[in-house]
PDB file of C-alpha atoms in Angstrom:
ATOM      1  CA  MET C   1      31.356  68.608 -77.640  1.00  0.00           C
ATOM      2  CA  SER C   2      32.396  65.785 -79.938  1.00  0.00           C
ATOM      3  CA  GLY C   3      30.300  64.734 -82.900  1.00  0.00           C
ATOM      4  CA  THR C   4      26.963  65.966 -84.079  1.00  0.00           C
ATOM      5  CA  PRO C   5      24.371  66.709 -81.373  1.00  0.00           C
ATOM      6  CA  LYS C   6      21.383  64.376 -81.339  1.00  0.00           C
ATOM      7  CA  GLY C   7      17.876  65.717 -81.770  1.00  0.00           C
ATOM      8  CA  GLU C   8      16.441  68.941 -83.105  1.00  0.00           C
ATOM      9  CA  LEU C   9      17.997  72.358 -82.702  1.00  0.00           C
ATOM     10  CA  VAL C  10      15.168  74.107 -80.822  1.00  0.00           C
ATOM     11  CA  CYS C  11      16.576  77.403 -79.572  1.00  0.00           C
ATOM     12  CA  SER C  12      19.547  79.217 -78.133  1.00  0.00           C
ATOM     13  CA  ALA C  13      20.183  78.887 -74.407  1.00  0.00           C
ATOM     14  CA  ASN C  14      19.992  82.698 -74.333  1.00  0.00           C
ATOM     15  CA  ASP C  15      16.336  82.475 -75.445  1.00  0.00           C
ATOM     16  CA  ILE C  16      15.328  81.018 -72.067  1.00  0.00           C
ATOM     17  CA  GLN C  17      15.693  83.015 -68.872  1.00  0.00           C
ATOM     18  CA  VAL C  18      16.089  81.394 -65.444  1.00  0.00           C
ATOM     19  CA  LYS C  19      12.690  80.156 -64.161  1.00  0.00           C
ATOM     20  CA  GLN C  20      11.183  80.371 -67.652  1.00  0.00           C
ATOM     21  CA  ALA C  21       9.731  77.841 -70.094  1.00  0.00           C
ATOM     22  CA  LEU C  22       9.501  77.965 -73.869  1.00  0.00           C
ATOM     23  CA  ARG C  23       6.958  75.962 -75.892  1.00  0.00           C
ATOM     24  CA  ILE C  24       8.473  74.266 -78.938  1.00  0.00           C
ATOM     25  CA  LEU C  25       6.900  71.931 -81.494  1.00  0.00           C
ATOM     26  CA  ILE C  26       9.067  69.057 -82.697  1.00  0.00           C
ATOM     27  CA  ASP C  27       7.429  67.157 -85.550  1.00  0.00           C
ATOM     28  CA  GLY C  28       4.083  68.490 -84.281  1.00  0.00           C
ATOM     29  CA  TYR C  29       4.718  67.317 -80.697  1.00  0.00           C
ATOM     30  CA  PRO C  30       4.626  70.033 -77.991  1.00  0.00           C
ATOM     31  CA  VAL C  31       7.721  70.210 -75.796  1.00  0.00           C
ATOM     32  CA  ALA C  32       8.449  72.591 -72.914  1.00  0.00           C
ATOM     33  CA  VAL C  33      12.109  73.632 -72.819  1.00  0.00           C
ATOM     34  CA  VAL C  34      12.635  74.894 -69.278  1.00  0.00           C
ATOM     35  CA  ARG C  35      15.445  76.630 -67.413  1.00  0.00           C
ATOM     36  CA  ASP C  36      15.146  75.811 -63.713  1.00  0.00           C
ATOM     37  CA  SER C  37      16.063  78.054 -60.765  1.00  0.00           C
ATOM     38  CA  MET C  38      19.692  76.848 -60.923  1.00  0.00           C
ATOM     39  CA  GLY C  39      19.981  77.644 -64.647  1.00  0.00           C
ATOM     40  CA  GLU C  40      19.861  74.032 -65.883  1.00  0.00           C
ATOM     41  CA  ILE C  41      17.904  73.358 -69.086  1.00  0.00           C
ATOM     42  CA  HIS C  42      15.342  70.551 -69.265  1.00  0.00           C
ATOM     43  CA  ALA C  43      12.881  69.309 -71.886  1.00  0.00           C
ATOM     44  CA  ILE C  44       9.549  67.728 -70.958  1.00  0.00           C
ATOM     45  CA  GLY C  45       6.267  66.997 -72.682  1.00  0.00           C
ATOM     46  CA  ASP C  46       4.382  70.307 -72.688  1.00  0.00           C
ATOM     47  CA  THR C  47       0.966  68.837 -71.896  1.00  0.00           C
ATOM     48  CA  CYS C  48      -0.129  68.268 -68.300  1.00  0.00           C
ATOM     49  CA  SER C  49      -0.939  64.591 -67.680  1.00  0.00           C
ATOM     50  CA  HIS C  50      -4.077  65.621 -65.771  1.00  0.00           C
ATOM     51  CA  ALA C  51      -5.646  67.956 -68.331  1.00  0.00           C
ATOM     52  CA  ASP C  52      -4.880  69.218 -71.835  1.00  0.00           C
ATOM     53  CA  ILE C  53      -3.034  72.324 -70.594  1.00  0.00           C
ATOM     54  CA  SER C  54       0.336  73.709 -71.701  1.00  0.00           C
ATOM     55  CA  LEU C  55       2.912  73.374 -68.916  1.00  0.00           C
ATOM     56  CA  SER C  56       5.158  76.022 -70.501  1.00  0.00           C
ATOM     57  CA  GLU C  57       2.624  78.638 -69.382  1.00  0.00           C
ATOM     58  CA  GLY C  58       3.126  77.643 -65.733  1.00  0.00           C
ATOM     59  CA  ASP C  59       5.481  78.855 -63.033  1.00  0.00           C
ATOM     60  CA  VAL C  60       8.956  77.374 -62.541  1.00  0.00           C
ATOM     61  CA  GLU C  61      10.228  77.008 -58.960  1.00  0.00           C
ATOM     62  CA  GLY C  62      13.368  75.101 -58.066  1.00  0.00           C
ATOM     63  CA  CYS C  63      13.437  72.102 -60.384  1.00  0.00           C
ATOM     64  CA  ALA C  64       9.668  71.894 -60.898  1.00  0.00           C
ATOM     65  CA  ILE C  65       7.031  73.427 -63.125  1.00  0.00           C
ATOM     66  CA  GLU C  66       3.446  74.056 -62.029  1.00  0.00           C
ATOM     67  CA  CYS C  67       0.447  73.643 -64.297  1.00  0.00           C
ATOM     68  CA  TRP C  68      -1.558  76.864 -64.126  1.00  0.00           C
ATOM     69  CA  GLY C  69      -4.856  75.008 -64.617  1.00  0.00           C
ATOM     70  CA  HIS C  70      -5.187  72.912 -61.488  1.00  0.00           C
ATOM     71  CA  GLY C  71      -1.878  73.346 -59.647  1.00  0.00           C
ATOM     72  CA  SER C  72      -0.181  70.033 -60.456  1.00  0.00           C
ATOM     73  CA  GLN C  73       3.602  70.285 -60.244  1.00  0.00           C
ATOM     74  CA  PHE C  74       6.109  68.151 -62.142  1.00  0.00           C
ATOM     75  CA  ASP C  75       9.774  67.446 -61.388  1.00  0.00           C
ATOM     76  CA  LEU C  76      11.770  68.592 -64.432  1.00  0.00           C
ATOM     77  CA  ARG C  77      14.345  65.799 -63.991  1.00  0.00           C
ATOM     78  CA  SER C  78      12.022  62.836 -63.550  1.00  0.00           C
ATOM     79  CA  GLY C  79       8.704  64.063 -64.988  1.00  0.00           C
ATOM     80  CA  GLN C  80       7.005  62.759 -61.832  1.00  0.00           C
ATOM     81  CA  PRO C  81       4.056  64.700 -60.452  1.00  0.00           C
ATOM     82  CA  LEU C  82       4.832  66.351 -57.122  1.00  0.00           C
ATOM     83  CA  GLN C  83       1.312  67.540 -56.404  1.00  0.00           C
ATOM     84  CA  LEU C  84      -2.190  66.349 -57.229  1.00  0.00           C
ATOM     85  CA  PRO C  85      -4.434  66.240 -59.165  1.00  0.00           C
ATOM     86  CA  ALA C  86      -1.938  64.765 -61.685  1.00  0.00           C
ATOM     87  CA  TYR C  87      -0.645  61.303 -60.875  1.00  0.00           C
ATOM     88  CA  ASP C  88       0.924  60.259 -64.208  1.00  0.00           C
ATOM     89  CA  PRO C  89       4.393  61.506 -65.189  1.00  0.00           C
ATOM     90  CA  VAL C  90       5.123  63.624 -68.249  1.00  0.00           C
ATOM     91  CA  PRO C  91       7.890  62.544 -70.644  1.00  0.00           C
ATOM     92  CA  VAL C  92      11.406  63.871 -70.044  1.00  0.00           C
ATOM     93  CA  PHE C  93      13.571  64.176 -73.153  1.00  0.00           C
ATOM     94  CA  ALA C  94      17.324  64.164 -73.695  1.00  0.00           C
ATOM     95  CA  VAL C  95      18.834  67.660 -74.001  1.00  0.00           C
ATOM     96  CA  GLU C  96      22.256  68.451 -75.477  1.00  0.00           C
ATOM     97  CA  LEU C  97      23.996  71.803 -75.517  1.00  0.00           C
ATOM     98  CA  ASP C  98      26.436  72.682 -78.290  1.00  0.00           C
ATOM     99  CA  GLY C  99      27.766  76.082 -77.317  1.00  0.00           C
ATOM    100  CA  ASP C 100      24.559  78.093 -76.859  1.00  0.00           C
ATOM    101  CA  ASP C 101      22.521  75.832 -79.152  1.00  0.00           C
ATOM    102  CA  VAL C 102      19.923  73.651 -77.400  1.00  0.00           C
ATOM    103  CA  TYR C 103      19.059  70.292 -78.975  1.00  0.00           C
ATOM    104  CA  VAL C 104      16.149  68.120 -77.843  1.00  0.00           C
ATOM    105  CA  ASP C 105      15.772  64.462 -78.829  1.00  0.00           C
ATOM    106  CA  VAL C 106      12.105  63.432 -78.560  1.00  0.00           C
ATOM    107  CA  THR C 107      13.074  59.887 -79.565  1.00  0.00           C
ATOM    108  CA  ASN C 108      15.067  59.578 -76.317  1.00  0.00           C
ATOM    109  CA  VAL C 109      12.532  59.541 -73.454  1.00  0.00           C
ATOM    110  CA  LEU C 110      14.654  59.439 -70.292  1.00  0.00           C
ATOM    111  CA  ASN C 111      11.924  58.425 -67.850  1.00  0.00           C
ATOM    112  CA  GLY C 112       9.970  55.903 -69.957  1.00  0.00           C
ATOM    113  CA  ALA C 113       6.745  57.953 -69.799  1.00  0.00           C
ATOM    114  CA  ALA C 114       4.280  57.574 -72.645  1.00  0.00           C
ATOM    115  CA  VAL C 115       4.591  60.053 -75.492  1.00  0.00           C
ATOM    116  CA  ASN C 116       1.098  60.686 -76.820  1.00  0.00           C
TER     117      ASN C 116
END
């Protein structure tokens, strides 16, 4: 990797198992750092857009995470809801890997979703 990674150093890639999510606070904002079924790492807003529930406590299947509260699922790449009752997307943030270090940039919202 060339240059300094953008964003906050949030964890090591080894801290997140496949199909697992980790809740991180960046400047007081909750972010779910998620490793999907293929091993890719994503960062999304950790609060379900339907209810004030932590998405990092939900199940990861494929490239989606399910909110344990009411069953809404969100695509980890786009933040779009895949299942009701949620119909608003969650923010998707830029992730950079530097070796095993995972950096998340909450100032770089990839899908244009509102960051509350």
